[in-house]
Short mmCIF file of C-alpha atoms (C1' of nucleotides) in Angstrom, two decimals:
data_model
loop_
_atom_site.label_atom_id
_atom_site.label_comp_id
_atom_site.label_asym_id
_atom_site.label_seq_id
_atom_site.Cartn_x
_atom_site.Cartn_y
_atom_site.Cartn_z
CA MET A 13 -12.43 69.86 -69.89
CA THR A 14 -10.60 72.42 -67.78
CA ASP A 15 -6.99 71.33 -67.71
CA GLN A 16 -5.03 69.00 -69.92
CA PHE A 17 -3.63 65.95 -68.20
CA ASN A 18 -2.43 63.65 -70.91
CA THR A 19 -0.28 61.08 -69.18
CA TRP A 20 -1.56 58.49 -66.75
CA GLN A 21 1.04 59.60 -64.21
CA ALA A 22 -0.24 63.17 -64.37
CA ILE A 23 -3.78 61.95 -63.82
CA GLN A 24 -2.67 59.74 -60.97
CA GLY A 25 -0.91 62.72 -59.43
CA GLU A 26 -4.01 64.90 -59.73
CA VAL A 27 -6.21 62.20 -58.19
CA LEU A 28 -3.73 61.78 -55.33
CA ARG A 29 -3.67 65.54 -54.87
CA ARG A 30 -7.44 65.63 -54.49
CA ILE A 31 -7.34 62.75 -52.04
CA HIS A 32 -4.61 64.35 -49.96
CA ALA A 33 -6.36 67.71 -50.12
CA ARG A 34 -9.49 65.98 -48.76
CA ASP A 35 -11.48 67.02 -51.82
CA TRP A 36 -12.14 63.30 -51.95
CA PRO A 37 -11.99 62.05 -48.36
CA PRO A 38 -11.89 58.34 -47.40
CA GLY A 39 -15.04 56.59 -48.61
CA HIS A 40 -15.83 59.28 -51.14
CA PRO A 41 -16.95 58.06 -54.58
CA LEU A 42 -15.08 59.27 -57.64
CA PRO A 43 -16.74 60.30 -60.88
CA ASN A 44 -16.80 57.48 -63.39
CA GLU A 45 -14.00 56.98 -65.88
CA VAL A 46 -15.87 58.53 -68.80
CA ASP A 47 -16.55 61.73 -66.86
CA LEU A 48 -13.02 61.91 -65.53
CA ALA A 49 -11.63 61.40 -69.02
CA ALA A 50 -13.81 64.25 -70.25
CA GLU A 51 -12.69 66.47 -67.39
CA PHE A 52 -9.02 65.69 -67.88
CA GLY A 53 -9.26 65.83 -71.66
CA CYS A 54 -7.86 62.37 -72.26
CA ALA A 55 -8.98 58.89 -73.26
CA ARG A 56 -10.80 56.63 -70.85
CA ALA A 57 -8.00 54.06 -71.11
CA THR A 58 -5.62 56.62 -69.65
CA VAL A 59 -7.87 57.28 -66.67
CA ASN A 60 -8.29 53.52 -66.26
CA ARG A 61 -4.54 53.02 -66.15
CA ALA A 62 -4.15 55.69 -63.47
CA LEU A 63 -6.99 54.47 -61.26
CA ARG A 64 -6.07 50.81 -61.66
CA ALA A 65 -2.55 51.50 -60.40
CA LEU A 66 -3.94 53.38 -57.38
CA ALA A 67 -6.29 50.48 -56.65
CA GLU A 68 -3.33 48.08 -56.74
CA ASP A 69 -1.65 50.29 -54.15
CA GLY A 70 -4.72 50.00 -51.94
CA ILE A 71 -5.56 53.72 -52.20
CA LEU A 72 -8.74 53.24 -54.19
CA GLU A 73 -11.37 50.54 -54.13
CA ARG A 74 -12.99 49.64 -57.41
CA ARG A 75 -15.94 47.43 -58.22
CA ARG A 76 -17.76 46.99 -61.45
CA LYS A 77 -20.94 48.94 -61.65
CA ALA A 78 -20.47 50.15 -58.06
CA GLY A 79 -17.70 52.47 -59.19
CA THR A 80 -14.53 53.80 -57.62
CA ARG A 81 -14.12 55.21 -54.14
CA VAL A 82 -11.31 56.31 -51.88
CA ALA A 83 -10.37 53.41 -49.61
CA LEU A 84 -11.94 53.78 -46.19
CA HIS A 85 -9.17 52.02 -44.32
CA PRO A 86 -6.21 52.44 -46.58
CA VAL A 87 -4.65 49.19 -45.45
CA SER A 88 -1.04 50.19 -45.77
CA ARG A 89 0.12 48.09 -48.66
CA ALA A 90 3.87 47.94 -48.70
CA THR A 91 6.06 46.12 -51.16
CA LEU A 92 8.89 44.24 -49.54
CA ASP A 93 11.91 43.45 -51.62
CA ILE A 94 13.68 40.52 -50.07
CA PRO A 95 17.15 40.35 -51.57
CA ILE A 96 19.54 37.47 -51.28
CA ILE A 97 21.81 37.95 -48.29
CA ARG A 98 24.96 38.53 -50.29
CA GLN A 99 23.32 41.39 -52.17
CA GLU A 100 21.90 42.81 -48.97
CA ILE A 101 25.34 42.91 -47.38
CA GLU A 102 27.11 44.21 -50.46
CA ALA A 103 24.50 46.95 -50.83
CA GLN A 104 25.76 48.24 -47.45
CA GLY A 105 29.25 48.43 -48.90
CA LYS A 106 30.43 45.52 -46.79
CA THR A 107 32.09 42.31 -47.82
CA HIS A 108 30.09 39.14 -47.64
CA ASP A 109 31.54 35.99 -46.24
CA TYR A 110 29.88 32.59 -46.23
CA THR A 111 30.79 29.59 -44.08
CA LEU A 112 29.20 26.18 -44.31
CA LEU A 113 28.65 24.82 -40.82
CA SER A 114 27.06 21.48 -41.51
CA ARG A 115 25.65 19.43 -44.36
CA VAL A 116 23.80 16.21 -43.62
CA THR A 117 20.74 14.38 -44.85
CA GLY A 118 17.68 13.84 -42.73
CA ASP A 119 13.92 13.92 -42.70
CA HIS A 120 11.81 17.03 -42.61
CA PRO A 121 8.04 17.15 -42.05
CA ILE A 122 7.45 19.18 -45.21
CA CYS A 123 10.43 18.32 -47.42
CA GLY A 124 10.61 14.60 -46.63
CA LYS A 125 14.09 13.19 -47.26
CA ALA A 126 16.15 16.31 -47.43
CA LEU A 127 19.57 17.85 -47.36
CA HIS A 128 19.99 19.79 -44.14
CA ILE A 129 22.38 22.69 -44.33
CA THR A 130 23.44 25.20 -41.75
CA ALA A 131 25.64 28.11 -42.67
CA LEU A 132 26.75 31.48 -41.41
CA HIS A 133 26.76 34.74 -43.34
CA ARG A 134 29.15 37.46 -42.20
CA ALA A 135 29.33 41.13 -43.10
CA ASP A 136 32.82 42.59 -42.79
CA GLY A 137 33.64 39.66 -40.55
CA ALA A 138 30.77 40.20 -38.12
CA PRO A 139 28.02 37.56 -37.89
CA PHE A 140 25.06 38.69 -39.98
CA ALA A 141 22.66 35.79 -40.28
CA LEU A 142 22.52 32.13 -39.49
CA GLU A 143 20.90 29.98 -42.16
CA ASP A 144 19.11 26.73 -41.37
CA ARG A 145 17.93 25.14 -44.60
CA TRP A 146 16.30 21.93 -45.78
CA ILE A 147 16.32 21.06 -49.47
CA SER A 148 13.88 18.40 -50.59
CA LEU A 149 15.80 15.61 -52.31
CA ALA A 150 12.66 14.31 -53.99
CA THR A 151 12.21 17.65 -55.74
CA VAL A 152 15.88 18.63 -56.07
CA PRO A 153 17.98 15.43 -56.40
CA GLN A 154 20.82 17.43 -58.01
CA ALA A 155 21.42 19.05 -54.62
CA THR A 156 23.32 15.96 -53.46
CA SER A 157 26.16 16.72 -55.87
CA GLN A 158 26.45 20.32 -54.70
CA PRO A 159 28.91 20.96 -51.86
CA PHE A 160 27.49 24.41 -50.86
CA ALA A 161 30.91 24.95 -49.28
CA THR A 162 31.69 28.37 -50.71
CA HIS A 163 28.40 29.66 -52.05
CA SER A 164 24.98 29.94 -50.46
CA ALA A 165 22.46 27.29 -51.39
CA ASN A 166 19.99 30.07 -52.02
CA GLU A 167 21.88 31.43 -54.99
CA TRP A 168 22.35 28.00 -56.51
CA LEU A 169 18.67 27.20 -56.03
CA LEU A 170 17.52 30.47 -57.57
CA ALA A 171 19.68 29.91 -60.62
CA HIS A 172 18.98 26.21 -61.12
CA VAL A 173 15.72 25.17 -59.50
CA PRO A 174 12.37 26.61 -60.50
CA TYR A 175 9.68 27.47 -58.00
CA THR A 176 6.17 28.69 -58.47
CA HIS A 177 5.23 30.14 -55.12
CA GLY A 178 6.10 30.36 -51.47
CA ASP A 179 5.38 32.02 -48.21
CA ILE A 180 7.39 34.06 -45.78
CA THR A 181 6.82 34.64 -42.09
CA PHE A 182 8.58 37.20 -39.91
CA SER A 183 8.82 36.82 -36.18
CA ALA A 184 10.95 37.44 -33.12
CA GLN A 185 12.42 34.52 -31.19
CA PRO A 186 14.91 34.11 -28.35
CA ALA A 187 18.33 32.82 -29.36
CA LYS A 188 19.11 29.28 -28.36
CA ALA A 189 22.59 28.52 -27.05
CA SER A 190 24.01 27.34 -30.38
CA GLU A 191 22.43 30.19 -32.31
CA ALA A 192 23.74 32.70 -29.82
CA GLU A 193 27.21 31.24 -30.13
CA HIS A 194 27.32 31.54 -33.90
CA LEU A 195 25.85 35.03 -33.87
CA LYS A 196 28.14 36.12 -31.02
CA THR A 197 25.34 37.11 -28.73
CA THR A 198 23.81 35.75 -25.53
CA PRO A 199 21.25 32.97 -25.23
CA GLY A 200 17.74 34.40 -25.03
CA ALA A 201 18.69 37.49 -27.02
CA PRO A 202 15.87 38.62 -29.34
CA LEU A 203 16.52 37.51 -32.90
CA PHE A 204 14.66 38.64 -35.95
CA ILE A 205 13.58 35.52 -37.82
CA THR A 206 12.35 34.87 -41.32
CA ASP A 207 10.87 31.52 -42.28
CA ARG A 208 10.50 30.83 -45.94
CA THR A 209 9.00 27.84 -47.73
CA THR A 210 9.06 27.57 -51.51
CA TRP A 211 7.19 25.19 -53.76
CA ASP A 212 7.28 24.10 -57.37
CA HIS A 213 3.61 23.51 -57.98
CA ASP A 214 2.75 20.96 -55.27
CA ARG A 215 6.30 19.83 -54.56
CA PRO A 216 8.28 21.42 -51.74
CA VAL A 217 11.62 22.85 -52.83
CA THR A 218 13.22 24.26 -49.73
CA VAL A 219 12.42 25.37 -46.21
CA VAL A 220 14.74 27.90 -44.69
CA ARG A 221 14.92 29.76 -41.42
CA LEU A 222 17.19 32.76 -41.14
CA PHE A 223 18.30 34.00 -37.72
CA TYR A 224 19.50 37.57 -38.03
CA ALA A 225 22.05 39.01 -35.66
CA PRO A 226 20.69 41.49 -33.08
CA GLY A 227 20.10 44.94 -34.47
CA TYR A 228 18.77 43.71 -37.81
CA SER A 229 15.65 45.30 -39.22
CA ILE A 230 13.84 45.45 -42.50
CA ARG A 231 12.40 48.65 -43.79
CA THR A 232 9.86 49.56 -46.41
CA THR A 233 7.92 52.60 -47.47
CA ILE A 234 4.30 53.30 -48.19
CA GLY A 235 2.79 55.77 -50.61
CA GLU A 236 6.15 56.70 -52.08
CA ARG A 237 5.95 58.08 -55.58
CA PRO A 238 8.89 57.06 -57.73
CA MET B 25 0.72 31.91 -84.49
CA THR B 26 0.36 28.45 -83.02
CA ASP B 27 -2.08 28.81 -80.16
CA GLN B 28 -4.60 31.45 -79.36
CA PHE B 29 -4.01 33.29 -76.11
CA ASN B 30 -6.29 36.25 -76.10
CA THR B 31 -6.32 37.49 -72.54
CA TRP B 32 -3.37 39.06 -70.79
CA GLN B 33 -3.80 36.61 -67.92
CA ALA B 34 -3.53 33.67 -70.31
CA ILE B 35 -0.38 35.13 -71.79
CA GLN B 36 1.04 35.77 -68.35
CA GLY B 37 0.26 32.18 -67.44
CA GLU B 38 2.00 30.85 -70.53
CA VAL B 39 5.06 33.01 -69.91
CA LEU B 40 5.18 31.83 -66.29
CA ARG B 41 4.83 28.25 -67.48
CA ARG B 42 7.83 28.64 -69.77
CA ILE B 43 9.84 30.22 -66.97
CA HIS B 44 8.94 27.48 -64.51
CA ALA B 45 9.57 24.82 -67.15
CA ARG B 46 13.05 26.32 -67.62
CA ASP B 47 12.34 26.98 -71.31
CA TRP B 48 13.34 30.47 -70.31
CA PRO B 49 15.79 30.11 -67.41
CA PRO B 50 16.96 33.05 -65.25
CA GLY B 51 18.78 35.62 -67.35
CA HIS B 52 17.26 34.37 -70.59
CA PRO B 53 16.01 37.04 -73.01
CA LEU B 54 12.43 36.88 -74.21
CA PRO B 55 11.35 37.54 -77.78
CA ASN B 56 10.21 41.09 -78.27
CA GLU B 57 6.61 42.11 -77.81
CA VAL B 58 5.82 42.18 -81.52
CA ASP B 59 7.06 38.63 -82.03
CA LEU B 60 5.30 37.35 -78.93
CA ALA B 61 2.07 39.00 -80.05
CA ALA B 62 2.40 37.28 -83.41
CA GLU B 63 3.10 33.94 -81.76
CA PHE B 64 0.20 34.25 -79.34
CA GLY B 65 -2.12 35.68 -81.94
CA CYS B 66 -2.98 38.82 -80.02
CA ALA B 67 -2.26 42.54 -79.98
CA ARG B 68 1.04 43.88 -78.71
CA ALA B 69 -0.78 45.85 -76.01
CA THR B 70 -2.00 42.59 -74.56
CA VAL B 71 1.51 41.15 -74.40
CA ASN B 72 2.71 44.41 -72.90
CA ARG B 73 0.10 44.22 -70.16
CA ALA B 74 1.13 40.67 -69.27
CA LEU B 75 4.87 41.35 -69.24
CA ARG B 76 4.53 44.63 -67.42
CA ALA B 77 2.66 42.94 -64.59
CA LEU B 78 5.35 40.27 -64.33
CA ALA B 79 8.02 42.94 -64.24
CA GLU B 80 6.18 44.66 -61.39
CA ASP B 81 6.28 41.35 -59.54
CA GLY B 82 10.03 41.20 -60.03
CA ILE B 83 9.88 38.11 -62.25
CA LEU B 84 11.00 39.87 -65.41
CA GLU B 85 13.42 42.71 -66.00
CA ARG B 86 12.61 45.10 -68.81
CA ARG B 87 14.59 47.90 -70.38
CA ARG B 88 13.86 49.88 -73.48
CA LYS B 89 15.73 48.72 -76.48
CA ALA B 90 17.57 46.12 -74.35
CA GLY B 91 14.43 44.05 -74.17
CA THR B 92 12.92 41.72 -71.61
CA ARG B 93 14.67 38.97 -69.72
CA VAL B 94 13.91 36.60 -66.88
CA ALA B 95 15.18 38.15 -63.64
CA LEU B 96 18.52 36.66 -62.67
CA HIS B 97 18.00 37.06 -58.96
CA PRO B 98 14.25 37.13 -58.61
CA VAL B 99 14.36 39.36 -55.57
CA SER B 100 11.37 37.98 -53.77
CA ARG B 101 8.93 40.83 -54.01
CA ALA B 102 6.18 40.37 -51.49
CA THR B 103 3.26 42.65 -50.87
CA LEU B 104 2.55 43.23 -47.22
CA ASP B 105 -0.91 44.29 -46.22
CA ILE B 106 -0.70 46.02 -42.90
CA PRO B 107 -4.19 46.20 -41.48
CA ILE B 108 -5.28 48.29 -38.54
CA ILE B 109 -5.02 46.28 -35.34
CA ARG B 110 -8.74 46.04 -34.75
CA GLN B 111 -9.27 44.49 -38.17
CA GLU B 112 -6.33 42.15 -37.67
CA ILE B 113 -7.82 40.85 -34.42
CA GLU B 114 -11.37 40.64 -35.72
CA ALA B 115 -10.13 38.75 -38.79
CA GLN B 116 -9.03 36.04 -36.35
CA GLY B 117 -12.57 35.88 -35.02
CA LYS B 118 -11.57 37.44 -31.73
CA THR B 119 -12.94 40.47 -29.98
CA HIS B 120 -10.84 43.58 -29.92
CA ASP B 121 -10.46 45.63 -26.81
CA TYR B 122 -8.68 48.96 -26.54
CA THR B 123 -7.43 50.62 -23.38
CA LEU B 124 -5.87 54.05 -23.21
CA LEU B 125 -2.93 53.95 -20.82
CA SER B 126 -1.66 57.52 -20.97
CA ARG B 127 -2.18 60.72 -22.88
CA VAL B 128 0.18 63.64 -22.35
CA THR B 129 1.90 66.29 -24.40
CA GLY B 130 5.63 66.40 -24.88
CA ASP B 131 8.39 66.94 -27.38
CA HIS B 132 9.48 64.43 -29.98
CA PRO B 133 12.59 64.70 -32.17
CA ILE B 134 10.58 64.27 -35.37
CA CYS B 135 7.09 65.45 -34.45
CA GLY B 136 8.09 68.46 -32.34
CA LYS B 137 5.37 69.41 -29.85
CA ALA B 138 3.24 66.33 -29.84
CA LEU B 139 0.53 64.36 -28.16
CA HIS B 140 2.03 61.25 -26.64
CA ILE B 141 -0.32 58.31 -26.33
CA THR B 142 0.21 54.83 -25.01
CA ALA B 143 -2.49 52.22 -25.30
CA LEU B 144 -3.02 48.50 -25.11
CA HIS B 145 -4.83 46.35 -27.63
CA ARG B 146 -6.26 43.05 -26.43
CA ALA B 147 -7.61 40.08 -28.36
CA ASP B 148 -10.21 38.06 -26.43
CA GLY B 149 -8.82 39.67 -23.31
CA ALA B 150 -5.19 38.68 -23.90
CA PRO B 151 -2.61 41.40 -24.51
CA PHE B 152 -2.02 41.71 -28.24
CA ALA B 153 0.01 44.83 -28.85
CA LEU B 154 1.25 47.85 -26.97
CA GLU B 155 1.01 51.12 -28.86
CA ASP B 156 3.37 54.02 -28.24
CA ARG B 157 2.36 56.93 -30.44
CA TRP B 158 3.28 60.56 -30.98
CA ILE B 159 0.98 62.85 -32.94
CA SER B 160 2.46 66.09 -34.19
CA LEU B 161 0.37 68.98 -32.89
CA ALA B 162 1.78 71.33 -35.50
CA THR B 163 0.40 69.11 -38.25
CA VAL B 164 -2.67 67.78 -36.41
CA PRO B 165 -3.88 70.44 -33.94
CA GLN B 166 -7.35 68.82 -33.87
CA ALA B 167 -5.80 65.91 -31.99
CA THR B 168 -5.93 67.92 -28.75
CA SER B 169 -9.71 67.72 -28.69
CA GLN B 170 -9.74 63.97 -29.22
CA PRO B 171 -9.75 61.85 -26.06
CA PHE B 172 -8.64 58.58 -27.74
CA ALA B 173 -10.18 56.89 -24.71
CA THR B 174 -12.26 54.25 -26.47
CA HIS B 175 -10.95 54.17 -30.03
CA SER B 176 -7.46 53.82 -31.41
CA ALA B 177 -5.80 57.00 -32.59
CA ASN B 178 -4.87 55.13 -35.74
CA GLU B 179 -8.44 54.83 -36.95
CA TRP B 180 -9.22 58.45 -36.20
CA LEU B 181 -6.09 59.58 -38.00
CA LEU B 182 -6.81 57.44 -41.06
CA ALA B 183 -10.30 58.83 -41.35
CA HIS B 184 -9.52 62.48 -40.63
CA VAL B 185 -5.90 63.29 -41.35
CA PRO B 186 -4.34 62.94 -44.77
CA TYR B 187 -0.87 61.61 -45.31
CA THR B 188 1.19 61.27 -48.41
CA HIS B 189 3.87 58.76 -47.50
CA GLY B 190 5.59 56.96 -44.70
CA ASP B 191 8.01 54.27 -43.78
CA ILE B 192 7.81 51.11 -41.74
CA THR B 193 10.56 49.20 -40.00
CA PHE B 194 10.31 45.73 -38.52
CA SER B 195 12.68 44.52 -35.85
CA ALA B 196 13.04 42.38 -32.76
CA GLN B 197 13.74 43.97 -29.38
CA PRO B 198 13.86 42.80 -25.77
CA ALA B 199 10.89 43.81 -23.62
CA LYS B 200 11.58 46.49 -21.04
CA ALA B 201 10.03 46.07 -17.61
CA SER B 202 6.97 48.25 -18.29
CA GLU B 203 6.38 46.72 -21.71
CA ALA B 204 6.65 43.22 -20.27
CA GLU B 205 4.16 44.10 -17.58
CA HIS B 206 1.52 45.34 -20.02
CA LEU B 207 2.04 42.41 -22.38
CA LYS B 208 2.07 39.92 -19.48
CA THR B 209 5.50 38.56 -20.32
CA THR B 210 8.93 38.76 -18.76
CA PRO B 211 11.48 41.56 -19.14
CA GLY B 212 13.92 40.74 -21.92
CA ALA B 213 11.40 38.60 -23.80
CA PRO B 214 11.75 38.98 -27.59
CA LEU B 215 9.11 41.32 -28.95
CA PHE B 216 8.26 41.83 -32.59
CA ILE B 217 8.33 45.58 -33.21
CA THR B 218 7.02 47.78 -35.97
CA ASP B 219 8.02 51.43 -36.20
CA ARG B 220 5.96 53.58 -38.48
CA THR B 221 6.35 57.22 -39.41
CA THR B 222 3.87 58.98 -41.64
CA TRP B 223 4.13 62.35 -43.35
CA ASP B 224 1.86 64.77 -45.13
CA HIS B 225 4.26 66.16 -47.71
CA ASP B 226 7.09 67.49 -45.54
CA ARG B 227 5.15 67.65 -42.28
CA PRO B 228 5.30 64.75 -39.83
CA VAL B 229 1.89 63.35 -38.89
CA THR B 230 2.55 60.58 -36.45
CA VAL B 231 5.29 58.30 -35.19
CA VAL B 232 4.17 55.01 -33.71
CA ARG B 233 5.92 51.99 -32.26
CA LEU B 234 3.94 48.81 -31.80
CA PHE B 235 5.20 46.12 -29.41
CA TYR B 236 3.53 42.84 -30.23
CA ALA B 237 2.99 40.16 -27.62
CA PRO B 238 5.30 37.13 -27.87
CA GLY B 239 4.22 34.67 -30.57
CA TYR B 240 3.20 37.35 -33.04
CA SER B 241 4.28 36.99 -36.64
CA ILE B 242 3.43 38.47 -39.98
CA ARG B 243 3.07 36.35 -43.04
CA THR B 244 3.06 37.00 -46.74
CA THR B 245 3.27 35.02 -49.93
CA ILE B 246 5.35 35.25 -53.06
CA GLY B 247 4.44 34.23 -56.56
CA GLU B 248 0.88 33.45 -55.66
CA ARG B 249 -1.52 33.61 -58.57
CA PRO B 250 -4.93 34.95 -57.56
"C1'" DG C 24 -44.06 40.17 -50.28
"C1'" DA C 25 -40.48 37.23 -51.96
"C1'" DT C 26 -38.37 35.76 -56.08
"C1'" DG C 27 -36.70 35.76 -60.52
"C1'" DT C 28 -35.73 38.29 -64.93
"C1'" DC C 29 -33.73 41.85 -67.47
"C1'" DA C 30 -31.99 46.27 -68.66
"C1'" DT C 31 -28.55 49.48 -67.10
"C1'" DT C 32 -24.19 50.92 -65.75
"C1'" DA C 33 -19.21 51.23 -64.55
"C1'" DT C 34 -15.27 48.87 -64.81
"C1'" DG C 35 -12.33 45.31 -67.36
"C1'" DT C 36 -10.14 44.14 -71.38
"C1'" DA C 37 -8.74 43.53 -76.47
"C1'" DT C 38 -7.43 45.82 -80.81
"C1'" DA C 39 -5.12 48.76 -84.31
"C1'" DT C 40 -2.64 52.67 -84.75
"C1'" DA C 41 0.45 56.21 -83.75
"C1'" DC C 42 4.00 58.49 -81.60
"C1'" DA C 43 7.46 59.01 -77.55
"C1'" DT C 44 11.62 57.71 -75.32
"C1'" DA C 45 15.50 55.30 -73.80
"C1'" DT C 46 19.31 52.74 -75.22
"C1'" DT C 47 22.24 50.43 -78.08
"C1'" DA C 48 24.83 50.02 -82.34
"C1'" DA C 49 26.70 51.98 -86.26
"C1'" DT C 50 28.72 55.66 -88.52
"C1'" DT C 51 30.95 59.82 -89.27
"C1'" DC C 52 34.20 63.26 -88.19
"C1'" DC C 53 38.25 65.15 -86.22
"C1'" DG D 21 41.69 55.80 -82.33
"C1'" DG D 22 38.42 58.38 -79.75
"C1'" DA D 23 34.48 61.38 -79.59
"C1'" DA D 24 30.34 62.94 -81.34
"C1'" DT D 25 26.41 62.18 -84.26
"C1'" DT D 26 22.91 59.38 -86.15
"C1'" DA D 27 20.10 55.43 -87.11
"C1'" DA D 28 17.75 51.47 -85.44
"C1'" DT D 29 15.09 49.10 -82.07
"C1'" DA D 30 12.28 47.56 -78.05
"C1'" DT D 31 9.55 49.18 -74.68
"C1'" DG D 32 6.32 52.92 -72.98
"C1'" DT D 33 2.29 55.27 -73.62
"C1'" DA D 34 -1.99 57.62 -75.71
"C1'" DT D 35 -6.19 57.13 -78.53
"C1'" DA D 36 -10.67 55.51 -80.42
"C1'" DT D 37 -13.42 51.77 -80.63
"C1'" DA D 38 -15.58 47.68 -79.40
"C1'" DC D 39 -17.22 44.19 -76.64
"C1'" DA D 40 -17.12 41.49 -72.01
"C1'" DT D 41 -18.48 41.14 -67.31
"C1'" DA D 42 -20.08 41.98 -62.81
"C1'" DA D 43 -23.30 44.15 -59.99
"C1'" DT D 44 -27.14 46.90 -59.25
"C1'" DG D 45 -31.82 48.23 -59.41
"C1'" DA D 46 -36.19 48.13 -61.50
"C1'" DC D 47 -39.74 45.53 -63.00
"C1'" DA D 48 -42.61 41.66 -63.58
"C1'" DT D 49 -44.17 37.33 -61.90
"C1'" DC D 50 -45.76 33.88 -58.75
#
DNA sequence: GATGTCATTATGTATATACATATTAATTCC
DNA sequence: GGAATTAATATGTATATACATAATGACATC
């Protein structure tokens, strides 16, 4: 018991220091929790808390009995916060403006009978993102009574319709003529696209594709200590 | 104490159930940990573990004294695993092929004097991603003795050079003539781009831009229970 | 030698207790 | 009434202990 590390953050910091200093290079096994607790002069639960958090970040790999080791290929594990568009725009100090472009019913391969909504989000008047959304009427019948004329369907859905899970895909696609027109760019221009599908258990809630105006990017960090 | 939930996962599941069932709608405050523990017939630490994990997922918002409430705008918090390209290709059951295109020294605004490497990654022979990388020679002098002819610089760096943090940006950009040629597409084609910068404390390690061949996308899930 | 059993081991988790800390609410003081 | 102080409260964390569980490795068995 050389030093006294008595918070799990301090222990995490010391472990990270040893990893960064190459005392424990990639693939290197760590002492077990009991020994580390003895060395750091703290309880095993505190060591466990520190190492578990590092494992969740992808820095360590842990297996029962096998022990803990420094990740060999520290698959960069980044946490993406995907805000609603209004918040994203307002966070830039700009004013958000929402325009409903169309609102019809139709059929969608995943959603079935669905409300089809297209809308444009602007930031300080400039086109920001084009929204193409389907809302399943089997899952969300209340959507029919919502105009979605002044507020984004996303915010209404988040506040009123539960979902259990979903998936998001990011890609780059060329702008079609109509998309280019709304986003004030040229057909074929590279657009950053997000496709999101959300479910409530096994029932589809909404499928949405967002076309972001040229220049858009999303950013995240890895290994940042708060 | 009606039911007996004695694992933190069971408690997390029950809390999620109540959120999804709209018993606790967005913005709704939860009972405090002591009361929940009494209701669930478990220790407060167990409730804490369950709620803390949900807060990390962005589902709950917690503040001392103020208590716990269901997140009003459940900012979709997705975890992105960014594998090394070879693993990404091999995970698709394809063979990875790496070709060094150029290797010179030059100056880079962030890295200073740096090794500049361009390389092409192929999957089953088809262009997959074009890599444009700068490695700071002040931080990584050993890089000069590495040919990077048959293996990606990324894997060598991960195994031999420590880093503490970094940032990643995703965007869509039109292919320049040379990029289009390597990726066997046409100039102006929309390319999915990732820009990554990594640091070891305050020293830049490497700056890399990856141009992915058309059709590439990254996918993640939200709210998935493992 | 291959296979199955069992003890060992390191992590995973639950519990009771105690104290720390942030934040709000109430109260006192000027 | 407004500012400063204080009390109350919910979460945050540390500790010792106990048992659960997965995975390994050794041993015994066929």
